[in-house]
Amino acid sequence: MKYQPLPKELYIRNRAKLAAKLAKNSVAIFNSNDILPTNADGTMKFRQNNDLFYLCGIDQEETILLIAPDCPNPAWREVLFLRETNEHIAVWEGHKYTKEEAEAASGIKNIQWLSAFDQIFNSVMALSDRIYLNTNEHLRAGVVVETRDARFIKACKEKFPLHEYERAAPIMHELRGVKEQEEIDQMQIACDITEKGFRRILSFVKPGVTEYEIEAEFIHEFVRNRSRGFAYEPIIASGPSACVLHYIENNKACNAGELLLLDVGAEYGNYNADMTRTIPVSGRFTKRQRQVYDAVLRVKRQAASMLRPGVTIQDYHREVGLIMQSELVGLGLIDQTDIKNQDPNWPAYKKYFMHGTSHHLGLDVHDVGTMHFPIKVGMVFTVEPGIYIPEEGSGIRLENNVVVQEEGYFDLMRNIPIEAEEIEDLMNS
């Protein structure tokens, strides 16, 4: 791994929080992600299952975590199973965790090789009434490939049909939605690396440069600062392409007079940043571009101030929509007749601002959390309003990442330039 790992004390606390929510006399199992194939003998880069990582910090394939807080045998209350390494694996794939290293990273005392899993699992199941199994229950998930979790669920139910089965996902969503300080610190590093990339391209962008060259500048800066790379497929959209919300081709030249929308974030230690900035390719905003830019910035600032404990995301989005509605009227993009005749299910402002303002951020870019319950202190959200005007060939979105506090919020991207004047000064310095 390139990154500096977090201390084992975080994972000890995370497991304790999970254990406190499990039913009496139960066991929970968490599996690592698969290594996915490409073609021939190729594979994709391994990315750990975030729930497993949250509970033990082990960033390695073929890992299983067993938690059974009430097990009569204390040695089986927490067991971490690892792939056993050997000289052949060391030569071809490199170093794998030793038992001692895994204990130091996770704080788990009982580290076993995978070959011991069936025996210990069978013994724990004989002493348990319920089992919690994990699945990807993200609201936007479209799972079409059978996962290691899915295979394990099938095998488990076939072997132990008379146990009570429970879902681990709702508990994990609740726990992961509120960040510990160590997690916030890791996300701050991801945001700081993102800042370095953004400042680098401010002196690089000029008419004629291509979107993919800008992408290359970002990845260079990210990796040299110990990031794995992009937290998600980067959106580097010049001119009309900025009106395509998930534009990822990044293959066009940036033309004089256009705006360039950059939706880019670095990953660090499996935690993610999610930044959007919009800059003028020629180094100066036109009068109209500046009007729209300032309107988006005002909405972003008001929206961030509304993210506070007790508010629900649904109510928040409705209120931000009303703020955006007022700005669009001021820009002459909609009028009172449009508002009067609007479909309540698709308000007039959505013609120019058609997506949500905020989502949870953490180990996932669209992180798990309790979207239908009140916001809590320690949750981390994006704030990302935008105005997209196809008839003017431009789109503007601005996005920062904020931590909800008792009073107000803490901006993880407070040091990333966002004022129009500062951006212009940096591009022309």
CSV table of C-alpha atoms in Angstrom, one decimal:
chain,number,residue,atom,x,y,z
A,1,MET,CA,0.0,0.0,0.0
A,2,LYS,CA,1.1,3.6,-0.7
A,3,TYR,CA,-0.8,5.2,2.1
A,4,GLN,CA,-0.1,5.5,5.8
A,5,PRO,CA,-2.6,3.2,7.6
A,6,LEU,CA,-4.9,4.3,10.4
A,7,PRO,CA,-4.2,3.1,14.0
A,8,LYS,CA,-5.7,-0.2,15.1
A,9,GLU,CA,-7.6,1.6,17.9
A,10,LEU,CA,-10.1,2.9,15.3
A,11,TYR,CA,-10.9,-0.6,14.1
A,12,ILE,CA,-11.2,-1.8,17.7
A,13,ARG,CA,-13.8,0.9,18.4
A,14,ASN,CA,-15.6,0.2,15.1
A,15,ARG,CA,-16.0,-3.5,15.9
A,16,ALA,CA,-17.2,-2.6,19.4
A,17,LYS,CA,-19.9,-0.4,17.9
A,18,LEU,CA,-21.0,-3.2,15.6
A,19,ALA,CA,-21.0,-5.8,18.4
A,20,ALA,CA,-23.3,-3.6,20.5
A,21,LYS,CA,-25.9,-3.7,17.8
A,22,LEU,CA,-25.9,-7.4,17.2
A,23,ALA,CA,-28.7,-9.5,18.7
A,24,LYS,CA,-27.9,-11.8,21.6
A,25,ASN,CA,-26.0,-15.0,20.7
A,26,SER,CA,-25.3,-14.1,17.1
A,27,VAL,CA,-22.3,-14.2,14.7
A,28,ALA,CA,-21.5,-11.7,11.9
A,29,ILE,CA,-19.3,-12.6,8.8
A,30,PHE,CA,-17.7,-10.1,6.5
A,31,ASN,CA,-15.9,-11.1,3.3
A,32,SER,CA,-13.3,-9.3,1.2
A,33,ASN,CA,-14.2,-8.4,-2.4
A,34,ASP,CA,-13.2,-10.6,-5.3
A,35,ILE,CA,-10.4,-9.9,-7.7
A,36,LEU,CA,-12.3,-9.3,-10.9
A,37,PRO,CA,-11.2,-10.6,-14.3
A,38,THR,CA,-10.7,-8.5,-17.4
A,39,ASN,CA,-9.7,-10.7,-20.4
A,40,ALA,CA,-7.3,-13.6,-20.9
A,41,ASP,CA,-5.3,-13.8,-17.6
A,42,GLY,CA,-5.8,-10.1,-16.8
A,43,THR,CA,-7.4,-8.8,-13.6
A,44,MET,CA,-8.7,-5.5,-12.3
A,45,LYS,CA,-7.0,-3.7,-9.5
A,46,PHE,CA,-8.1,-5.1,-6.1
A,47,ARG,CA,-10.4,-2.8,-4.1
A,48,GLN,CA,-11.2,-4.0,-0.6
A,49,ASN,CA,-14.8,-4.4,0.6
A,50,ASN,CA,-15.4,-1.2,2.5
A,51,ASP,CA,-17.4,-2.8,5.4
A,52,LEU,CA,-14.6,-5.3,6.0
A,53,PHE,CA,-12.0,-2.5,5.8
A,54,TYR,CA,-14.1,-0.3,8.2
A,55,LEU,CA,-14.0,-3.1,10.8
A,56,CYS,CA,-10.4,-4.3,10.6
A,57,GLY,CA,-8.3,-2.1,8.3
A,58,ILE,CA,-7.0,-5.1,6.3
A,59,ASP,CA,-6.4,-4.2,2.7
A,60,GLN,CA,-5.9,-7.7,1.2
A,61,GLU,CA,-7.9,-10.1,-0.9
A,62,GLU,CA,-9.3,-13.4,0.4
A,63,THR,CA,-9.9,-12.1,3.9
A,64,ILE,CA,-12.8,-13.1,6.2
A,65,LEU,CA,-13.8,-11.4,9.5
A,66,LEU,CA,-15.8,-13.3,12.1
A,67,ILE,CA,-17.4,-11.4,15.0
A,68,ALA,CA,-19.4,-13.3,17.7
A,69,PRO,CA,-19.5,-11.2,20.8
A,70,ASP,CA,-21.3,-13.7,23.0
A,71,CYS,CA,-19.4,-16.8,22.1
A,72,PRO,CA,-18.6,-18.9,25.2
A,73,ASN,CA,-15.1,-19.4,23.8
A,74,PRO,CA,-13.4,-16.0,24.2
A,75,ALA,CA,-10.9,-16.9,21.5
A,76,TRP,CA,-13.7,-17.1,18.9
A,77,ARG,CA,-15.4,-13.7,19.6
A,78,GLU,CA,-13.2,-12.0,17.0
A,79,VAL,CA,-11.3,-14.0,14.4
A,80,LEU,CA,-9.6,-12.7,11.3
A,81,PHE,CA,-8.8,-15.2,8.5
A,82,LEU,CA,-6.1,-14.5,5.9
A,83,ARG,CA,-4.8,-16.1,2.8
A,84,GLU,CA,-1.7,-18.0,3.8
A,85,THR,CA,1.4,-16.9,1.9
A,86,ASN,CA,4.3,-18.9,0.6
A,87,GLU,CA,7.6,-18.4,-1.3
A,88,HIS,CA,5.8,-18.8,-4.7
A,89,ILE,CA,3.2,-16.1,-3.9
A,90,ALA,CA,5.9,-13.8,-2.5
A,91,VAL,CA,7.9,-14.1,-5.7
A,92,TRP,CA,5.0,-13.5,-8.1
A,93,GLU,CA,2.7,-11.2,-6.1
A,94,GLY,CA,4.8,-9.7,-3.3
A,95,HIS,CA,4.5,-9.6,0.4
A,96,LYS,CA,1.2,-10.6,2.1
A,97,TYR,CA,0.2,-10.0,5.7
A,98,THR,CA,1.8,-12.1,8.4
A,99,LYS,CA,-0.3,-13.0,11.4
A,100,GLU,CA,1.7,-10.6,13.5
A,101,GLU,CA,1.3,-7.7,11.0
A,102,ALA,CA,-2.5,-8.4,10.7
A,103,GLU,CA,-2.8,-8.2,14.5
A,104,ALA,CA,-0.9,-5.0,14.6
A,105,ALA,CA,-3.1,-3.4,11.9
A,106,SER,CA,-6.4,-4.6,13.2
A,107,GLY,CA,-6.1,-5.1,16.9
A,108,ILE,CA,-7.6,-8.7,16.5
A,109,LYS,CA,-5.7,-11.2,18.7
A,110,ASN,CA,-6.9,-14.4,16.9
A,111,ILE,CA,-5.4,-14.4,13.4
A,112,GLN,CA,-5.9,-17.6,11.4
A,113,TRP,CA,-5.2,-18.8,7.9
A,114,LEU,CA,-8.2,-19.4,5.7
A,115,SER,CA,-7.7,-23.2,5.9
A,116,ALA,CA,-9.0,-23.0,9.5
A,117,PHE,CA,-12.2,-21.1,8.6
A,118,ASP,CA,-14.6,-24.0,8.2
A,119,GLN,CA,-13.7,-25.7,11.5
A,120,ILE,CA,-14.0,-22.5,13.6
A,121,PHE,CA,-17.1,-21.2,11.7
A,122,ASN,CA,-18.9,-24.5,12.2
A,123,SER,CA,-18.1,-24.5,15.9
A,124,VAL,CA,-19.2,-20.9,16.4
A,125,MET,CA,-22.4,-21.6,14.4
A,126,ALA,CA,-23.2,-24.5,16.7
A,127,LEU,CA,-23.1,-22.0,19.6
A,128,SER,CA,-25.1,-19.2,17.9
A,129,ASP,CA,-28.8,-18.6,17.1
A,130,ARG,CA,-28.5,-15.9,14.5
A,131,ILE,CA,-26.0,-15.0,11.8
A,132,TYR,CA,-25.6,-11.5,10.2
A,133,LEU,CA,-24.5,-11.6,6.5
A,134,ASN,CA,-23.5,-8.7,4.4
A,135,THR,CA,-24.7,-7.5,1.0
A,136,ASN,CA,-24.5,-4.3,-1.1
A,137,GLU,CA,-27.7,-2.5,-0.3
A,138,HIS,CA,-26.7,0.9,-1.6
A,139,LEU,CA,-29.8,2.7,-3.1
A,140,ARG,CA,-28.0,3.1,-6.4
A,141,ALA,CA,-26.3,-0.3,-6.6
A,142,GLY,CA,-26.8,-2.3,-9.8
A,143,VAL,CA,-25.2,-5.6,-8.9
A,144,VAL,CA,-25.1,-7.9,-12.0
A,145,VAL,CA,-22.1,-10.0,-11.0
A,146,GLU,CA,-22.3,-12.6,-8.3
A,147,THR,CA,-20.2,-11.4,-5.4
A,148,ARG,CA,-18.2,-13.3,-2.8
A,149,ASP,CA,-20.9,-12.3,-0.3
A,150,ALA,CA,-23.6,-13.7,-2.5
A,151,ARG,CA,-21.8,-17.0,-2.9
A,152,PHE,CA,-21.2,-17.2,0.9
A,153,ILE,CA,-24.9,-16.5,1.6
A,154,LYS,CA,-25.9,-19.4,-0.7
A,155,ALA,CA,-23.5,-21.8,0.9
A,156,CYS,CA,-24.3,-20.8,4.4
A,157,LYS,CA,-28.1,-21.2,4.1
A,158,GLU,CA,-27.6,-24.6,2.5
A,159,LYS,CA,-25.4,-25.8,5.3
A,160,PHE,CA,-27.2,-24.1,8.2
A,161,PRO,CA,-30.9,-23.9,7.2
A,162,LEU,CA,-32.3,-23.6,10.7
A,163,HIS,CA,-30.5,-20.5,11.9
A,164,GLU,CA,-32.0,-17.1,12.0
A,165,TYR,CA,-30.6,-14.9,9.3
A,166,GLU,CA,-30.1,-11.1,9.6
A,167,ARG,CA,-28.9,-8.3,7.4
A,168,ALA,CA,-25.7,-6.6,8.4
A,169,ALA,CA,-26.1,-3.8,5.8
A,170,PRO,CA,-28.5,-1.5,7.8
A,171,ILE,CA,-26.2,-1.6,10.8
A,172,MET,CA,-23.2,-0.8,8.7
A,173,HIS,CA,-24.9,2.0,6.9
A,174,GLU,CA,-25.8,3.6,10.3
A,175,LEU,CA,-22.3,3.1,11.7
A,176,ARG,CA,-20.4,4.3,8.6
A,177,GLY,CA,-22.6,7.3,8.1
A,178,VAL,CA,-21.0,9.0,11.2
A,179,LYS,CA,-17.3,9.4,10.8
A,180,GLU,CA,-14.7,9.0,13.6
A,181,GLN,CA,-12.0,11.7,13.7
A,182,GLU,CA,-9.4,9.4,12.2
A,183,GLU,CA,-11.6,8.9,9.2
A,184,ILE,CA,-12.1,12.6,8.8
A,185,ASP,CA,-8.3,13.1,9.0
A,186,GLN,CA,-7.8,10.6,6.2
A,187,MET,CA,-10.4,12.3,4.1
A,188,GLN,CA,-8.6,15.6,4.8
A,189,ILE,CA,-5.5,14.2,3.3
A,190,ALA,CA,-7.5,13.1,0.2
A,191,CYS,CA,-8.9,16.6,-0.1
A,192,ASP,CA,-5.4,18.2,0.3
A,193,ILE,CA,-4.0,16.0,-2.5
A,194,THR,CA,-7.0,17.0,-4.6
A,195,GLU,CA,-6.1,20.7,-3.9
A,196,LYS,CA,-2.5,20.1,-5.1
A,197,GLY,CA,-3.9,18.6,-8.3
A,198,PHE,CA,-6.2,21.6,-8.9
A,199,ARG,CA,-3.5,24.2,-8.2
A,200,ARG,CA,-1.3,22.3,-10.7
A,201,ILE,CA,-3.8,22.5,-13.5
A,202,LEU,CA,-4.6,26.2,-12.9
A,203,SER,CA,-1.2,27.1,-14.3
A,204,PHE,CA,-1.5,24.4,-17.1
A,205,VAL,CA,-4.9,25.1,-18.7
A,206,LYS,CA,-5.0,27.4,-21.7
A,207,PRO,CA,-6.8,27.4,-25.1
A,208,GLY,CA,-5.8,24.3,-27.1
A,209,VAL,CA,-4.9,22.0,-24.3
A,210,THR,CA,-6.9,18.8,-24.3
A,211,GLU,CA,-9.1,17.3,-21.6
A,212,TYR,CA,-7.0,14.2,-21.4
A,213,GLU,CA,-3.8,16.2,-20.9
A,214,ILE,CA,-5.5,17.8,-17.9
A,215,GLU,CA,-6.5,14.4,-16.6
A,216,ALA,CA,-2.9,13.3,-16.9
A,217,GLU,CA,-1.8,16.3,-14.8
A,218,PHE,CA,-4.2,15.3,-12.1
A,219,ILE,CA,-3.2,11.7,-11.9
A,220,HIS,CA,0.5,12.7,-11.9
A,221,GLU,CA,0.0,14.9,-8.8
A,222,PHE,CA,-2.3,12.4,-7.1
A,223,VAL,CA,0.0,9.4,-7.4
A,224,ARG,CA,3.1,11.3,-6.4
A,225,ASN,CA,1.3,12.2,-3.2
A,226,ARG,CA,0.7,8.5,-2.2
A,227,SER,CA,-2.9,8.4,-3.6
A,228,ARG,CA,-4.0,5.2,-5.4
A,229,GLY,CA,-5.4,7.7,-8.0
A,230,PHE,CA,-8.8,9.0,-8.9
A,231,ALA,CA,-11.6,8.4,-6.4
A,232,TYR,CA,-13.9,8.0,-9.4
A,233,GLU,CA,-13.8,8.4,-13.1
A,234,PRO,CA,-12.8,12.1,-13.6
A,235,ILE,CA,-15.1,14.5,-15.4
A,236,ILE,CA,-13.1,17.0,-17.3
A,237,ALA,CA,-15.7,18.7,-19.5
A,238,SER,CA,-15.1,21.8,-21.6
A,239,GLY,CA,-17.8,23.9,-23.2
A,240,PRO,CA,-21.1,22.1,-24.0
A,241,SER,CA,-19.8,18.8,-22.5
A,242,ALA,CA,-20.2,20.3,-19.0
A,243,CYS,CA,-24.0,19.9,-19.6
A,244,VAL,CA,-23.5,16.1,-19.6
A,245,LEU,CA,-23.6,15.3,-15.9
A,246,HIS,CA,-21.5,12.1,-16.2
A,247,TYR,CA,-19.3,13.0,-19.1
A,248,ILE,CA,-16.1,10.9,-18.8
A,249,GLU,CA,-14.8,10.8,-22.4
A,250,ASN,CA,-12.3,13.6,-21.7
A,251,ASN,CA,-11.2,13.6,-25.3
A,252,LYS,CA,-11.8,17.2,-26.6
A,253,ALA,CA,-9.7,20.3,-26.9
A,254,CYS,CA,-10.5,23.2,-24.7
A,255,ASN,CA,-11.3,26.3,-26.7
A,256,ALA,CA,-10.8,30.0,-26.0
A,257,GLY,CA,-13.8,31.5,-24.2
A,258,GLU,CA,-15.2,28.2,-22.9
A,259,LEU,CA,-15.7,27.1,-19.4
A,260,LEU,CA,-14.0,23.9,-18.1
A,261,LEU,CA,-15.9,21.9,-15.5
A,262,LEU,CA,-13.6,19.6,-13.4
A,263,ASP,CA,-15.3,17.0,-11.2
A,264,VAL,CA,-12.2,15.2,-9.8
A,265,GLY,CA,-11.2,13.8,-6.4
A,266,ALA,CA,-8.2,11.9,-5.1
A,267,GLU,CA,-8.5,8.7,-3.0
A,268,TYR,CA,-6.3,8.2,0.0
A,269,GLY,CA,-6.2,5.1,2.2
A,270,ASN,CA,-9.5,4.0,0.6
A,271,TYR,CA,-11.2,7.3,1.7
A,272,ASN,CA,-12.3,9.7,-1.0
A,273,ALA,CA,-12.5,13.4,-1.9
A,274,ASP,CA,-15.1,14.7,-4.3
A,275,MET,CA,-14.4,18.2,-5.7
A,276,THR,CA,-15.9,20.2,-8.5
A,277,ARG,CA,-14.5,23.5,-9.9
A,278,THR,CA,-15.4,25.4,-13.0
A,279,ILE,CA,-12.7,27.6,-14.6
A,280,PRO,CA,-12.4,29.8,-17.7
A,281,VAL,CA,-10.2,28.2,-20.3
A,282,SER,CA,-8.8,31.7,-21.4
A,283,GLY,CA,-8.1,32.7,-17.8
A,284,ARG,CA,-10.9,35.2,-17.4
A,285,PHE,CA,-14.7,34.8,-17.0
A,286,THR,CA,-17.0,36.7,-19.3
A,287,LYS,CA,-19.6,38.9,-17.7
A,288,ARG,CA,-22.3,36.3,-18.3
A,289,GLN,CA,-20.2,33.4,-17.1
A,290,ARG,CA,-19.3,35.4,-13.9
A,291,GLN,CA,-23.0,36.1,-13.3
A,292,VAL,CA,-23.9,32.4,-13.4
A,293,TYR,CA,-20.7,31.4,-11.4
A,294,ASP,CA,-21.5,33.8,-8.6
A,295,ALA,CA,-25.1,32.5,-8.5
A,296,VAL,CA,-23.9,28.9,-8.1
A,297,LEU,CA,-21.4,30.0,-5.4
A,298,ARG,CA,-24.1,31.7,-3.4
A,299,VAL,CA,-26.3,28.6,-3.6
A,300,LYS,CA,-23.4,26.4,-2.4
A,301,ARG,CA,-22.7,28.6,0.6
A,302,GLN,CA,-26.3,28.8,1.7
A,303,ALA,CA,-26.7,25.0,1.2
A,304,ALA,CA,-23.6,24.2,3.3
A,305,SER,CA,-25.0,26.3,6.1
A,306,MET,CA,-28.2,24.3,6.0
A,307,LEU,CA,-26.5,21.0,6.7
A,308,ARG,CA,-27.0,20.7,10.4
A,309,PRO,CA,-28.0,18.1,12.9
A,310,GLY,CA,-31.7,17.2,12.9
A,311,VAL,CA,-32.4,18.2,9.2
A,312,THR,CA,-33.4,15.5,6.8
A,313,ILE,CA,-31.8,15.3,3.4
A,314,GLN,CA,-35.2,15.4,1.6
A,315,ASP,CA,-36.2,18.6,3.3
A,316,TYR,CA,-32.7,20.0,2.7
A,317,HIS,CA,-33.0,19.3,-1.0
A,318,ARG,CA,-36.4,21.0,-1.2
A,319,GLU,CA,-35.1,24.1,0.5
A,320,VAL,CA,-32.0,24.3,-1.7
A,321,GLY,CA,-34.3,24.0,-4.8
A,322,LEU,CA,-36.1,27.1,-3.7
A,323,ILE,CA,-32.8,29.0,-3.3
A,324,MET,CA,-31.8,27.9,-6.8
A,325,GLN,CA,-35.2,28.9,-8.2
A,326,SER,CA,-34.6,32.4,-7.0
A,327,GLU,CA,-31.2,32.6,-8.6
A,328,LEU,CA,-32.5,31.2,-11.9
A,329,VAL,CA,-35.1,33.9,-12.0
A,330,GLY,CA,-32.4,36.5,-11.4
A,331,LEU,CA,-30.4,35.1,-14.3
A,332,GLY,CA,-33.5,35.3,-16.6
A,333,LEU,CA,-33.5,31.5,-17.2
A,334,ILE,CA,-37.0,31.0,-15.7
A,335,ASP,CA,-39.8,33.3,-14.8
A,336,GLN,CA,-42.8,33.4,-12.5
A,337,THR,CA,-45.0,31.9,-15.2
A,338,ASP,CA,-42.7,28.9,-15.4
A,339,ILE,CA,-43.0,28.5,-11.7
A,340,LYS,CA,-46.8,28.9,-11.6
A,341,ASN,CA,-47.2,26.3,-14.3
A,342,GLN,CA,-44.5,23.8,-13.0
A,343,ASP,CA,-45.1,20.1,-12.3
A,344,PRO,CA,-44.7,19.8,-8.5
A,345,ASN,CA,-42.8,16.5,-9.1
A,346,TRP,CA,-40.3,18.3,-11.5
A,347,PRO,CA,-40.1,22.0,-10.5
A,348,ALA,CA,-39.1,24.6,-13.1
A,349,TYR,CA,-35.7,25.0,-11.6
A,350,LYS,CA,-34.8,21.4,-12.6
A,351,LYS,CA,-34.5,22.4,-16.2
A,352,TYR,CA,-31.2,23.9,-15.3
A,353,PHE,CA,-30.4,22.1,-12.0
A,354,MET,CA,-31.5,18.5,-12.3
A,355,HIS,CA,-29.5,16.7,-9.7
A,356,GLY,CA,-29.3,16.6,-5.9
A,357,THR,CA,-27.1,18.9,-3.9
A,358,SER,CA,-25.5,16.6,-1.4
A,359,HIS,CA,-24.6,12.9,-0.7
A,360,HIS,CA,-22.7,11.1,2.0
A,361,LEU,CA,-18.9,10.8,1.4
A,362,GLY,CA,-16.4,8.4,2.9
A,363,LEU,CA,-15.1,5.0,2.0
A,364,ASP,CA,-17.5,5.2,-1.0
A,365,VAL,CA,-17.8,8.3,-3.0
A,366,HIS,CA,-21.6,8.0,-2.8
A,367,ASP,CA,-21.2,6.6,0.7
A,368,VAL,CA,-23.7,4.6,2.7
A,369,GLY,CA,-25.7,6.4,5.3
A,370,THR,CA,-29.2,7.0,6.6
A,371,MET,CA,-30.7,9.2,3.9
A,372,HIS,CA,-34.2,9.1,5.3
A,373,PHE,CA,-33.3,9.9,8.9
A,374,PRO,CA,-32.0,13.2,10.5
A,375,ILE,CA,-28.5,14.3,9.9
A,376,LYS,CA,-26.1,13.7,12.7
A,377,VAL,CA,-22.9,15.3,13.9
A,378,GLY,CA,-19.9,13.7,12.3
A,379,MET,CA,-21.5,13.0,8.9
A,380,VAL,CA,-19.6,14.1,5.8
A,381,PHE,CA,-21.4,15.4,2.8
A,382,THR,CA,-20.7,16.9,-0.6
A,383,VAL,CA,-22.3,20.3,-1.4
A,384,GLU,CA,-22.5,20.6,-5.2
A,385,PRO,CA,-25.1,22.9,-6.8
A,386,GLY,CA,-24.8,23.5,-10.5
A,387,ILE,CA,-26.4,25.4,-13.3
A,388,TYR,CA,-26.3,23.9,-16.8
A,389,ILE,CA,-27.3,26.0,-19.8
A,390,PRO,CA,-27.1,24.0,-23.1
A,391,GLU,CA,-28.3,27.0,-25.1
A,392,GLU,CA,-25.3,28.9,-23.9
A,393,GLY,CA,-22.9,26.0,-24.3
A,394,SER,CA,-21.8,25.9,-20.7
A,395,GLY,CA,-22.3,24.3,-17.3
A,396,ILE,CA,-21.1,25.4,-13.9
A,397,ARG,CA,-20.9,23.2,-10.8
A,398,LEU,CA,-19.0,23.9,-7.6
A,399,GLU,CA,-18.5,21.3,-4.9
A,400,ASN,CA,-16.8,21.1,-1.5
A,401,ASN,CA,-16.8,18.4,1.2
A,402,VAL,CA,-18.0,19.3,4.6
A,403,VAL,CA,-18.3,17.7,8.1
A,404,VAL,CA,-21.5,18.4,10.0
A,405,GLN,CA,-20.8,19.8,13.5
A,406,GLU,CA,-23.0,20.8,16.5
A,407,GLU,CA,-22.9,24.4,15.2
A,408,GLY,CA,-22.1,25.0,11.5
A,409,TYR,CA,-19.8,22.8,9.5
A,410,PHE,CA,-16.1,22.2,8.9
A,411,ASP,CA,-15.0,22.5,5.2
A,412,LEU,CA,-12.5,19.9,4.2
A,413,MET,CA,-11.8,21.9,1.0
A,414,ARG,CA,-11.5,25.3,2.7
A,415,ASN,CA,-8.1,25.8,1.1
A,416,ILE,CA,-9.0,25.0,-2.5
A,417,PRO,CA,-9.5,28.1,-4.5
A,418,ILE,CA,-13.1,28.9,-5.4
A,419,GLU,CA,-13.5,32.6,-5.6
A,420,ALA,CA,-13.6,33.8,-9.2
A,421,GLU,CA,-11.0,36.4,-8.6
A,422,GLU,CA,-8.5,34.0,-7.0
A,423,ILE,CA,-9.0,31.5,-9.8
A,424,GLU,CA,-8.3,34.2,-12.4
A,425,ASP,CA,-5.3,35.5,-10.5
A,426,LEU,CA,-3.8,32.0,-10.3
A,427,MET,CA,-4.4,31.3,-13.9
A,428,ASN,CA,-2.7,34.5,-15.0
A,429,SER,CA,0.2,34.6,-12.5
